[in-house]
Coordinates of C-alpha atoms and ligand atoms in Angstrom, one line a residue:
X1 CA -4.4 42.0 -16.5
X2 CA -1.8 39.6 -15.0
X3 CA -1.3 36.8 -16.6
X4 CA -1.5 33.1 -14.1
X5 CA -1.0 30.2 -16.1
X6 CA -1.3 26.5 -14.3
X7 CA 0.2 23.8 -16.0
X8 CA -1.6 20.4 -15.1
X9 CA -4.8 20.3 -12.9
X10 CA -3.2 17.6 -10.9
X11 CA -3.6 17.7 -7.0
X12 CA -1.2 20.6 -6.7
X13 CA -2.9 23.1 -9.0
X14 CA -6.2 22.0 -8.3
X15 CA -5.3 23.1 -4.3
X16 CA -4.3 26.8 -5.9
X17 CA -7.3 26.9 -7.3
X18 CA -10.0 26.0 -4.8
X19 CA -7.6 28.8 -2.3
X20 CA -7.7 31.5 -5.2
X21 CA -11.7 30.7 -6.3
X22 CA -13.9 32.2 -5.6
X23 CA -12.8 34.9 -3.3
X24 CA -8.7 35.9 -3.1
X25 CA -8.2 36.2 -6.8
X26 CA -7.5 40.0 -7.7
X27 CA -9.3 41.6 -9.7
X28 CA -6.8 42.4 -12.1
X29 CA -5.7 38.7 -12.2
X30 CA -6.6 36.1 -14.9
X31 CA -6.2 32.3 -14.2
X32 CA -5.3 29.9 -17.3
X33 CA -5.3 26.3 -16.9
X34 CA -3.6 23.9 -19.0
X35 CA -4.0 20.0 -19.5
X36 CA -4.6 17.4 -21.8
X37 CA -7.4 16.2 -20.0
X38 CA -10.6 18.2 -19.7
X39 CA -11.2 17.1 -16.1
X40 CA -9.1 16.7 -12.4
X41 CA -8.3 13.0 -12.2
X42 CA -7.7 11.1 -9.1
X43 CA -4.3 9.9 -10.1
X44 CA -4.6 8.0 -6.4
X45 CA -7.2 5.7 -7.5
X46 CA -6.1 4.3 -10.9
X47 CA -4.8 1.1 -9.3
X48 CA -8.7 0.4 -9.0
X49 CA -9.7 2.0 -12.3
X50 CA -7.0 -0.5 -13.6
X51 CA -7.9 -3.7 -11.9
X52 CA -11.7 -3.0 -12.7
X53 CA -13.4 -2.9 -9.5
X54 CA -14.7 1.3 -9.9
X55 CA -15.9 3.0 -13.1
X56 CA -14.0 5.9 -14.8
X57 CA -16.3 8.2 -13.9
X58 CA -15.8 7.1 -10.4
X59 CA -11.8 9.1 -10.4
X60 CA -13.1 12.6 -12.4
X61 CA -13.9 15.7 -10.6
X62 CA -15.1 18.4 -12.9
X63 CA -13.0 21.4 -13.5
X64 CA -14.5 24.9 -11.4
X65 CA -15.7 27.2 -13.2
X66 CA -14.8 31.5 -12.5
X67 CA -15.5 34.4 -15.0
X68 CA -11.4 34.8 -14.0
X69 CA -10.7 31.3 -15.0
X70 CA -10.1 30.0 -18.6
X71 CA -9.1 26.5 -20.1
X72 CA -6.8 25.0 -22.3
X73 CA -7.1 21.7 -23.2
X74 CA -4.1 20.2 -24.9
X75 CA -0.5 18.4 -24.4
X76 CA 2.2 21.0 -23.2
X77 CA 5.3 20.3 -25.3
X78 CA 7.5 22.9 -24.2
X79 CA 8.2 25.8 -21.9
X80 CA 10.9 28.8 -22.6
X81 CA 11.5 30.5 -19.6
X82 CA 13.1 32.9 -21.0
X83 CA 10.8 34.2 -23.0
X84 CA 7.9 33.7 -20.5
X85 CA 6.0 31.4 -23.1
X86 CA 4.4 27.9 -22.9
X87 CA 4.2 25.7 -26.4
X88 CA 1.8 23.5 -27.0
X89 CA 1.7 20.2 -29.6
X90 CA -0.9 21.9 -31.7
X91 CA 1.9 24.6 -32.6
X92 CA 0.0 27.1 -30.3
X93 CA 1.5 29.2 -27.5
X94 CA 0.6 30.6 -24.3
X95 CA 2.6 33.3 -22.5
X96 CA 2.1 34.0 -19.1
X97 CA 3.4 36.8 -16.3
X98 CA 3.4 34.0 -13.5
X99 CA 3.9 30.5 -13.8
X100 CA 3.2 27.0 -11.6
X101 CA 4.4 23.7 -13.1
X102 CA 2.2 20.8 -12.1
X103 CA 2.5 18.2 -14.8
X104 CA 3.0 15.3 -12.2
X105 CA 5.2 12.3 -13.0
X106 CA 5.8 9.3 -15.7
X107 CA 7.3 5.9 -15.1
X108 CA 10.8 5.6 -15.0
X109 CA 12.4 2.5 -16.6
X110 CA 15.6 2.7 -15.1
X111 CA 17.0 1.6 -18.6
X112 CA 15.6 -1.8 -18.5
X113 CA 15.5 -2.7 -22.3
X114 CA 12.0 -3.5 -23.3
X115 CA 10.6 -2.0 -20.3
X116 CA 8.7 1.1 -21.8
X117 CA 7.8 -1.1 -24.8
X118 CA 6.5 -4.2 -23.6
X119 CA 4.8 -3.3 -19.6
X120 CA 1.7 -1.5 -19.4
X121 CA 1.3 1.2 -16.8
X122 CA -1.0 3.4 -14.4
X123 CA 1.0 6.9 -14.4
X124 CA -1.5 8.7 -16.5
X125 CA -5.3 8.2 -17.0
X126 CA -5.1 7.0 -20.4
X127 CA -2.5 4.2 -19.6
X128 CA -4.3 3.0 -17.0
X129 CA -7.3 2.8 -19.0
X130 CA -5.1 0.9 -21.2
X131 CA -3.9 -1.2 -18.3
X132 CA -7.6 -1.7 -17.5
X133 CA -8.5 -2.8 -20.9
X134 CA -5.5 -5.5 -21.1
X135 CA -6.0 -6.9 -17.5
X136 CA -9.7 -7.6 -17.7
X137 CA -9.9 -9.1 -20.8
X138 CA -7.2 -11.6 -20.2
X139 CA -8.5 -15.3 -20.4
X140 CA -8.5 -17.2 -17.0
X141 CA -5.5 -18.7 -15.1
X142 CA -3.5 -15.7 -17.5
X143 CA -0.1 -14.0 -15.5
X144 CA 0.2 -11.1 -14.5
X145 CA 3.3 -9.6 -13.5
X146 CA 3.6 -6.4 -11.3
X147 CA 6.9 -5.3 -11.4
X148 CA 7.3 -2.9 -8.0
X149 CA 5.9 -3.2 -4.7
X150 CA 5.8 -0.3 -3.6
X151 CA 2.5 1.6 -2.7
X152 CA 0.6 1.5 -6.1
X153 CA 2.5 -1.7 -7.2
X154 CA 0.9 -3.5 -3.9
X155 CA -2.3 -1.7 -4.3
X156 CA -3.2 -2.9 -7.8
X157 CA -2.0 -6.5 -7.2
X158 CA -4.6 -6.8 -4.3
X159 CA -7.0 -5.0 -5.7
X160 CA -6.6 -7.4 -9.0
X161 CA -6.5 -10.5 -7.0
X162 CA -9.8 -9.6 -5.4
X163 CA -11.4 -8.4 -9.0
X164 CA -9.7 -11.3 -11.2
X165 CA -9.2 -14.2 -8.5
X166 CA -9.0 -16.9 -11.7
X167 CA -5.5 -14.7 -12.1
X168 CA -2.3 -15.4 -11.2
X169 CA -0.5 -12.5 -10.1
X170 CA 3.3 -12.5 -9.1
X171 CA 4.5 -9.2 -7.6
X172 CA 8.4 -8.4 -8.2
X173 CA 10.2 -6.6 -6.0
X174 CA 14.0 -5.9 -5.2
X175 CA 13.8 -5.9 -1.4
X176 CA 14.1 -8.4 0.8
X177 CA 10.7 -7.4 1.6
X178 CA 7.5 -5.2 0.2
X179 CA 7.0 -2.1 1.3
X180 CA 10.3 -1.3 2.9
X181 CA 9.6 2.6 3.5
X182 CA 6.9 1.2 6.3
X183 CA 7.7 -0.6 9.6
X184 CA 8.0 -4.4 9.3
X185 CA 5.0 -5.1 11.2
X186 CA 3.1 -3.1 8.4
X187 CA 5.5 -5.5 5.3
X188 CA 4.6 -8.5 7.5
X189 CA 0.7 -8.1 7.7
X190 CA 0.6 -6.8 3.7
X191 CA 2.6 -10.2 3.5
X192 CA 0.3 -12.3 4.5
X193 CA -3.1 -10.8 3.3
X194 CA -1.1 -11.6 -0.2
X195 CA 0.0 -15.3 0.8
X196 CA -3.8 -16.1 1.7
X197 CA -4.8 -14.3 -1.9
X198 CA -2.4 -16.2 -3.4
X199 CA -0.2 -13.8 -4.7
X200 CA 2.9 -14.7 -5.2
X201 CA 5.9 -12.5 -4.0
X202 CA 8.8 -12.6 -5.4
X203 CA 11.6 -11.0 -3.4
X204 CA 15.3 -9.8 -4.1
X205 CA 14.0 -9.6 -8.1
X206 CA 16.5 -8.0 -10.4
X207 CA 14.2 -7.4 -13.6
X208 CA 17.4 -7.1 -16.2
X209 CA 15.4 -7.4 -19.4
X210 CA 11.4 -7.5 -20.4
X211 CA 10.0 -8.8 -24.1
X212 CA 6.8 -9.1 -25.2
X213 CA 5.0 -11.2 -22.7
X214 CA 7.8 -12.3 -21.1
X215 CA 10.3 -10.8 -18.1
X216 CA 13.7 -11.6 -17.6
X217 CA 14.6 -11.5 -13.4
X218 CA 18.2 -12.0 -13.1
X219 CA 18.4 -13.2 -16.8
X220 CA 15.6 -16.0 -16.1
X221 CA 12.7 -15.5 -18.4
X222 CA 9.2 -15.5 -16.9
X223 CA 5.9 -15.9 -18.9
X224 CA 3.2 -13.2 -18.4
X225 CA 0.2 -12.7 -19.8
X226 CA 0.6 -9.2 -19.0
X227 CA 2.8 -7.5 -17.5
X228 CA 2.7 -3.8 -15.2
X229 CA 5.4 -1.5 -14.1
X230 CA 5.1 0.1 -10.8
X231 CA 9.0 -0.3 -10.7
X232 CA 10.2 3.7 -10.1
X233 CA 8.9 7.3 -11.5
X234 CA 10.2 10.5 -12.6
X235 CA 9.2 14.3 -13.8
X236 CA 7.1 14.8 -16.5
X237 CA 9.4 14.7 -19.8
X238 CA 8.7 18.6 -19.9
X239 CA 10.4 19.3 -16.7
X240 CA 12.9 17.0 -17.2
X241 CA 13.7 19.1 -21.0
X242 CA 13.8 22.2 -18.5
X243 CA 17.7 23.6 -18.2
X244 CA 17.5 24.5 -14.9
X245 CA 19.3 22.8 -11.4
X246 CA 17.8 19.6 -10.4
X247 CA 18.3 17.3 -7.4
X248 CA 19.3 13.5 -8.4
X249 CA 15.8 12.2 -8.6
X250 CA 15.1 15.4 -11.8
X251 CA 13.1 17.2 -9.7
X252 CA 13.6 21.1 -9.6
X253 CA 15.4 22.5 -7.2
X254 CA 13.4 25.2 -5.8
X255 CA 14.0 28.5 -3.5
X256 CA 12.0 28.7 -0.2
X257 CA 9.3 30.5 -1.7
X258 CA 9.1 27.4 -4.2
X259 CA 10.5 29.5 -7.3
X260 CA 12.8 28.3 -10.0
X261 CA 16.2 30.3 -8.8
X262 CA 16.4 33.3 -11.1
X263 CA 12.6 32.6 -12.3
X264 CA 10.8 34.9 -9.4
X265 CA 7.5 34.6 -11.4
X266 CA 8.1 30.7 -11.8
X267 CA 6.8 27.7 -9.4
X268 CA 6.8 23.9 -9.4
X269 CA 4.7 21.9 -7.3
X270 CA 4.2 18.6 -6.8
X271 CA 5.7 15.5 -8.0
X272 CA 7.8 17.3 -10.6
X273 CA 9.6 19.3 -7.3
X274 CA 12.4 18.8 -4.9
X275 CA 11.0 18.2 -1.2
X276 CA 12.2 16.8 1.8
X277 CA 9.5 14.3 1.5
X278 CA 9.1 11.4 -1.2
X279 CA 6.6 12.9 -3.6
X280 CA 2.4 12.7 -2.8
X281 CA -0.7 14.1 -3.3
X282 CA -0.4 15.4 0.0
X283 CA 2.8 16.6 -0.5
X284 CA 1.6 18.5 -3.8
X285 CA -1.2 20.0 -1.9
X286 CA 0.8 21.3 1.2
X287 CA 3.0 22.7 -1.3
X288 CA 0.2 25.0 -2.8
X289 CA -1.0 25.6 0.1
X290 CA 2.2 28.1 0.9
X291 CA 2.8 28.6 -3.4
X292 CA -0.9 30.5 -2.8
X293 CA 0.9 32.6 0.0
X294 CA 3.8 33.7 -2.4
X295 CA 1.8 34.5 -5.3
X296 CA -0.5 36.5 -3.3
X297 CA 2.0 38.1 -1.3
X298 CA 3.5 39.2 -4.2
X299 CA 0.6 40.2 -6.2
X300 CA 0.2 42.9 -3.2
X301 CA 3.3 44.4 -4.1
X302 CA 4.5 42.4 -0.6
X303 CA 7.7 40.5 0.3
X304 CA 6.6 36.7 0.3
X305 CA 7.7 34.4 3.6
X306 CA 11.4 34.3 3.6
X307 CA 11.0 30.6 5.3
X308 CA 7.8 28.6 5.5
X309 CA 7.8 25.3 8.8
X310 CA 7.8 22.4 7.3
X311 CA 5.1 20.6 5.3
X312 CA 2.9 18.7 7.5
X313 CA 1.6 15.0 6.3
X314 CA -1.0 13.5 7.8
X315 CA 0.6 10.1 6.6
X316 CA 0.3 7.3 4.5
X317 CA -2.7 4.8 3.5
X318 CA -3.1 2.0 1.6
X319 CA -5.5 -0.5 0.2
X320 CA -5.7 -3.9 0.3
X321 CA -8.4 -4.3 -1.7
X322 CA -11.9 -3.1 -0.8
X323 CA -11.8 -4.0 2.7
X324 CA -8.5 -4.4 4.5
X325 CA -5.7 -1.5 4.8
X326 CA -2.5 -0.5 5.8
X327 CA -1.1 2.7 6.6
X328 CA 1.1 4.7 9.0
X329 CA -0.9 7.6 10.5
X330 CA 0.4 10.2 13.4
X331 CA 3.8 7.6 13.2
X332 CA 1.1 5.1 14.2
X333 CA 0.9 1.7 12.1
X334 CA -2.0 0.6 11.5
X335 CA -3.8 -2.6 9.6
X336 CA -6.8 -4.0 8.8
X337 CA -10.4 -2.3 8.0
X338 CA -9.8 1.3 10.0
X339 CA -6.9 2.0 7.7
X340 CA -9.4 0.8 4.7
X341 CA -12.4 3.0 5.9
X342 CA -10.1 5.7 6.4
X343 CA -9.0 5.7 3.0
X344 CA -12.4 5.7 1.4
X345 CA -13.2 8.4 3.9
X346 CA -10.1 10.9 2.6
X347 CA -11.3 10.2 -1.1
X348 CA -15.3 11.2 0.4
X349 CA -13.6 14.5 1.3
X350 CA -11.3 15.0 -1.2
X351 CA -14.3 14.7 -3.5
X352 CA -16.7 16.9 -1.5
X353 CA -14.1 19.7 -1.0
X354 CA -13.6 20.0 -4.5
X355 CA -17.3 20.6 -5.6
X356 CA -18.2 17.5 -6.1
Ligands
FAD1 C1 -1.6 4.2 -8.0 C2 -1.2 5.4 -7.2 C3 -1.6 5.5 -5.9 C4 -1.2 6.7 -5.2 N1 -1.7 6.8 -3.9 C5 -1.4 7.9 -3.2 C6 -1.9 8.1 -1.9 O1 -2.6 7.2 -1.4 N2 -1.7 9.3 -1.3 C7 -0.9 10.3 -1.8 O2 -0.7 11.3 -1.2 N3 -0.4 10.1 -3.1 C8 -0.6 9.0 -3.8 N4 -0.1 8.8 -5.1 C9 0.8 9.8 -5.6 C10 0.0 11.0 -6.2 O3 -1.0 10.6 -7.1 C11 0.9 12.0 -6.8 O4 1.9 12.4 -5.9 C12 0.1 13.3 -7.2 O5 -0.9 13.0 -8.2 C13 1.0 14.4 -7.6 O6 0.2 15.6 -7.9 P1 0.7 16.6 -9.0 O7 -0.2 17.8 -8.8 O8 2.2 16.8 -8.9 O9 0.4 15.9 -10.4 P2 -0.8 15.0 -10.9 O10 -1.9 14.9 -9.9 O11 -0.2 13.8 -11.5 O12 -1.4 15.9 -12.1 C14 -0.6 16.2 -13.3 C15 -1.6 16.7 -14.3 O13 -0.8 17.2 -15.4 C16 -1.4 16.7 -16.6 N5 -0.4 16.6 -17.6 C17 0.7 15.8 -17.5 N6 1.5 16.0 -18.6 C18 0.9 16.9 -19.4 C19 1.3 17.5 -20.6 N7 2.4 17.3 -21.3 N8 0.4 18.4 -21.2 C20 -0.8 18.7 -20.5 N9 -1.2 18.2 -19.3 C21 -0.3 17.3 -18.8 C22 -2.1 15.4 -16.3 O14 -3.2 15.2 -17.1 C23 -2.6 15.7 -14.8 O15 -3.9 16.3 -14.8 C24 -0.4 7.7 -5.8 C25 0.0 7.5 -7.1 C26 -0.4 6.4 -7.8 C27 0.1 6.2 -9.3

């Protein structure tokens, strides 16, 4: 038997799997999947499992289940490509014949001091549940700093100031405005919808320093009762630990047929791999999409694709709580409740497609 082991059920491995199951897998080939977590979480949604306004249960899809499929539920420590062999924190170890990396991202700090310590976060599901846990049992009129405006950073401060409006949330960003990856009309309507929720903006922030409770933006302390960092991410530490050629943001560098150079029988997809594209669930998914094509190309003894076309995205949507939206779909901005609807619609699917 050959030997597949998937590191991280995330959205990238989770899209191998629902291509391989239950019909394209060879006979001859057996599946191991590895993660701490014994379930798929929507990683999408934890701005709202975080804010309290769905339940946990809401953002887990079960696992599928295949007589060629096996699990392993525990915290990858280590891989040795070398020696074709995965380690695990319990002191176990998994070798494998082929190999696809999907451990997803952590926050990234950028070596504020206190950062990691003293901010809570929504990178994984148990820190959000933390995050959840801290935010809704704050007394009223508590602070709440979210330090990041970007996509999840504006998502969980609406979402909070619609679930906790006896909060006072203050959103810290570095830009001149939020958002700046979307067109201005898009920053200027997300604007807004926060100035009549009372969330307060605060532009051109510099966050130099963060103790407990309390955040330093350009050296001026700021009370919080809490305090969130949505402020920048990176590779999974186990990626990062990896000794191979990565592009400037740690992700691996990868061949066209989305292989570790000089690792044929190694892939990484998703947010722990250089794109052309900033990294998303999409983006993870479109990615297995043609991973699936190599590893079965090559499992016939074939040449892969020398070249795939680019990645398609069907672009970007965001929440402004439960009702209003933004996003930028077919280049097309749009605002309001079709952007909203849309969302909820895309999670509908997601949810269905995968068995749920
Ligand atoms: C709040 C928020 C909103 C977002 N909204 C969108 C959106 O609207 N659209 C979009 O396309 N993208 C969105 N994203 C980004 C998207 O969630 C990620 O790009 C996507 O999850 C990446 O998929 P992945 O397969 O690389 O990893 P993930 O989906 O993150 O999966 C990684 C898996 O690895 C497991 N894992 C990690 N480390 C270990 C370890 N050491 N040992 C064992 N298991 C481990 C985790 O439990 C997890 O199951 C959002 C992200 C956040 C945080």
């Amino acid at each position: 038997m050959r030997h597949l082991v998937l590191l991280g059920g995330g959205y990238g491995n989770m899209r191998i799997l629902l291509r391989l199951l239950p019909n394209h897998l060879p006979e001859n080939v057996h599946i191991t999947l590895v993660d701490r977590v014994s379930y798929h979480c929507l990683k999408t949604e934890y701005y709202a499992l975080a804010a309290g306004t769905i339940s946990d249960h809401h953002i887990r899809v079960p696992f599928p289940e295949h007589p060629q499929l096996t699990y392993c539920f525990g915290e990858v420590v280590k891989v040795d490509l070398d020696n074709q062999t995965v380690f695990l924190q319990d002191d176990s170890t998994i070798s494998y014949d082929d190999l696809v990396i999907g451990l997803g991202c952590e926050d990234k700090y950028h070596g504020v001091p206190g950062a990691e310590e003293f901010t809570y976060s929504i990178q994984s599901i148990d820190k959000a549940r933390a995050t959840y846990q801290k935010l809704n049992n704050l007394p009223p009129r508590s602070v709440v700093g979210i330090v990041g405006a970007g996509l999840s950073g504006v998502e969980l401060a609406s979402e909070l100031s619609e679930s906790r409006p006896d909060l006072h949330v203050m959103l810290f960003d570095r830009g001149e405005r939020i958002l700046p990856m979307f067109p201005e009309r898009l920053s200027d309507y997300v604007e807004k919808w926060f100035e009549e929720h009372k969330v307060e903006i605060i532009r051109r922030s510099n966050i130099t320093k963060v103790e407990e409770n309390v955040l330093y933006n350009h050296d001026e302390p700021i009370d919080c009762d809490a305090i969130v960092w949505t402020a920048g991410i990176q590779p999974n530490r186990v990626v990062r630990e990896l000794d191979v050629a990565k592009d400037a943001q740690g992700r691996v560098t990868l061949t066209k047929q989305h292989h570790i150079p000089g690792y044929e029988n190694v892939y990484v997809v998703g947010d722990c791999a250089s794109l052309p594209h900033a990294p998303s669930a999409q983006l993870a998914e479109g990615q297995a999409e043609q991973i699936v094509q190599v590893l079965q190309k090559r499992w016939n003894g074939e040449d892969p694709p020398s070249e795939f076309p680019p990645i398609k995205l069907k672009g970007i949507l965001g929440s402004l709580g439960k009702k209003h939206g933004f996003g930028l779909v077919a280049d097309r901005p749009l605002t309001g409740r079709v952007p909203r609807l849309l969302k909820s619609g895309v999670l509908w699917m997601y949810k269905y497609h995968n068995g749920y």
